[in-house]
XYZ file of C-alpha atoms in Angstrom:
136
model
C -13.959 28.082 -41.870
C -10.400 28.464 -40.922
C -11.718 27.974 -37.374
C -13.487 25.052 -38.140
C -10.811 22.719 -38.657
C -9.296 23.405 -35.847
C -12.379 23.051 -33.253
C -13.272 19.582 -35.066
C -9.653 18.641 -34.272
C -9.564 18.980 -30.635
C -12.837 17.795 -30.485
C -11.922 14.380 -31.851
C -8.560 14.567 -29.332
C -11.124 15.550 -26.516
C -13.692 12.914 -27.164
C -10.848 9.991 -28.018
C -9.389 11.081 -24.261
C -12.761 10.558 -22.911
C -13.275 7.230 -24.796
C -10.018 5.897 -23.212
C -10.402 6.988 -19.403
C -10.547 4.421 -17.241
C -11.897 5.229 -14.139
C -10.763 3.229 -10.856
C -13.364 0.511 -9.789
C -12.911 1.832 -6.226
C -11.730 -0.988 -3.388
C -11.251 -4.478 -4.498
C -10.426 -7.698 -3.205
C -6.461 -7.665 -2.796
C -5.217 -11.340 -3.257
C -2.102 -12.335 -2.535
C 0.798 -13.034 -4.620
C 1.903 -16.402 -4.914
C 5.091 -15.544 -2.787
C 6.794 -17.797 -0.182
C 5.588 -17.879 3.271
C 6.483 -14.755 4.988
C 10.251 -14.705 6.735
C 11.461 -14.339 10.044
C 15.033 -13.524 11.028
C 16.830 -12.313 14.249
C 18.754 -8.988 13.535
C 22.057 -8.467 14.357
C 21.498 -6.721 17.770
C 23.483 -7.381 20.989
C 23.787 -10.713 22.146
C 20.764 -11.640 24.259
C 18.860 -9.127 22.495
C 15.162 -10.056 22.015
C 14.932 -7.875 18.582
C 13.149 -9.620 15.882
C 12.617 -8.808 12.494
C 9.607 -10.109 10.232
C 8.611 -9.595 6.445
C 5.118 -9.397 5.552
C 3.092 -11.217 2.716
C 3.607 -8.891 -0.535
C 0.131 -8.154 -1.357
C -0.660 -7.067 -5.256
C -3.204 -4.901 -5.706
C -4.533 -2.577 -8.533
C -2.116 0.295 -7.692
C 1.338 -1.946 -7.221
C 2.369 -4.285 -4.703
C 2.517 -3.570 -0.571
C 5.036 -5.209 1.638
C 5.938 -4.295 5.376
C 9.068 -5.316 7.464
C 8.047 -5.220 11.135
C 10.558 -4.969 14.515
C 9.545 -6.497 17.525
C 11.103 -5.854 20.401
C 10.104 -8.871 22.644
C 6.136 -8.726 21.889
C 5.855 -5.004 21.287
C 6.378 -3.877 17.530
C 9.115 -1.344 17.568
C 8.935 -0.229 14.116
C 7.287 -0.846 10.588
C 8.670 0.008 7.352
C 7.247 -0.285 4.235
C 9.688 -2.384 1.781
C 6.979 -2.314 -1.452
C 4.538 0.346 -2.136
C 2.526 1.881 -4.679
C 3.957 5.117 -6.004
C 0.778 7.398 -5.565
C 0.376 10.604 -3.593
C -2.419 8.990 -1.256
C 0.403 5.982 -0.444
C 2.760 8.135 0.479
C 0.579 10.455 2.819
C -0.794 7.311 4.244
C 1.708 5.199 5.191
C 3.074 7.450 8.283
C -0.476 7.499 9.223
C -0.714 3.890 9.343
C 2.765 3.456 10.625
C 1.729 5.603 13.691
C -1.421 3.720 14.699
C 0.246 0.833 14.409
C 2.982 1.655 16.871
C -0.013 2.957 19.144
C -2.165 0.271 18.721
C -0.022 -2.494 18.694
C -1.459 -4.812 15.727
C -3.047 -4.724 12.456
C -6.080 -3.062 13.533
C -5.759 0.095 12.616
C -8.125 2.617 10.745
C -8.230 3.149 6.673
C -6.562 6.415 5.732
C -9.290 8.117 3.694
C -8.451 8.289 0.030
C -6.038 5.258 0.174
C -8.321 2.303 1.084
C -6.856 0.334 -1.162
C -3.246 0.774 0.278
C -4.914 0.608 4.052
C -6.217 -2.370 3.327
C -3.118 -3.998 1.693
C -0.965 -2.864 4.601
C -3.044 -4.638 7.437
C -3.197 -7.463 5.280
C 0.669 -7.571 4.974
C 1.271 -6.389 8.299
C -1.111 -9.378 9.975
C 0.704 -11.738 8.017
C 3.873 -10.518 9.818
C 2.174 -11.079 13.169
C 1.072 -14.062 12.570
C 4.699 -15.378 11.330
C 5.700 -13.751 14.261
C 3.728 -15.693 16.554
C 1.736 -12.586 17.920
């Protein structure tokens, strides 16, 4: 009888945890937050420099907001920086891969990183907004 009370109590605690668990529903359509249009601004580079820095739209996902800043030298993407990203292990692993691919293909047409589909899709959408804002 002394063991029955802790067993029942722990079983109840375990069942409550299972009932309250809300699994991820998988990839969902991301929607752009009501943000102003992406902005473009020239960096403080040397005179005659063709360096342009453009921020993409903030994309709101179930994991958190995603926003990129792309740096261009002429028509070439030379750097991509995440201004906002979900604080999630898969995101932290995916971002370097997404940036590397972007610099290789010079577009937002990059492969989705396995395990970070939501972040990958939002990254591509924000990057495409930056490309559109720049005119590329």
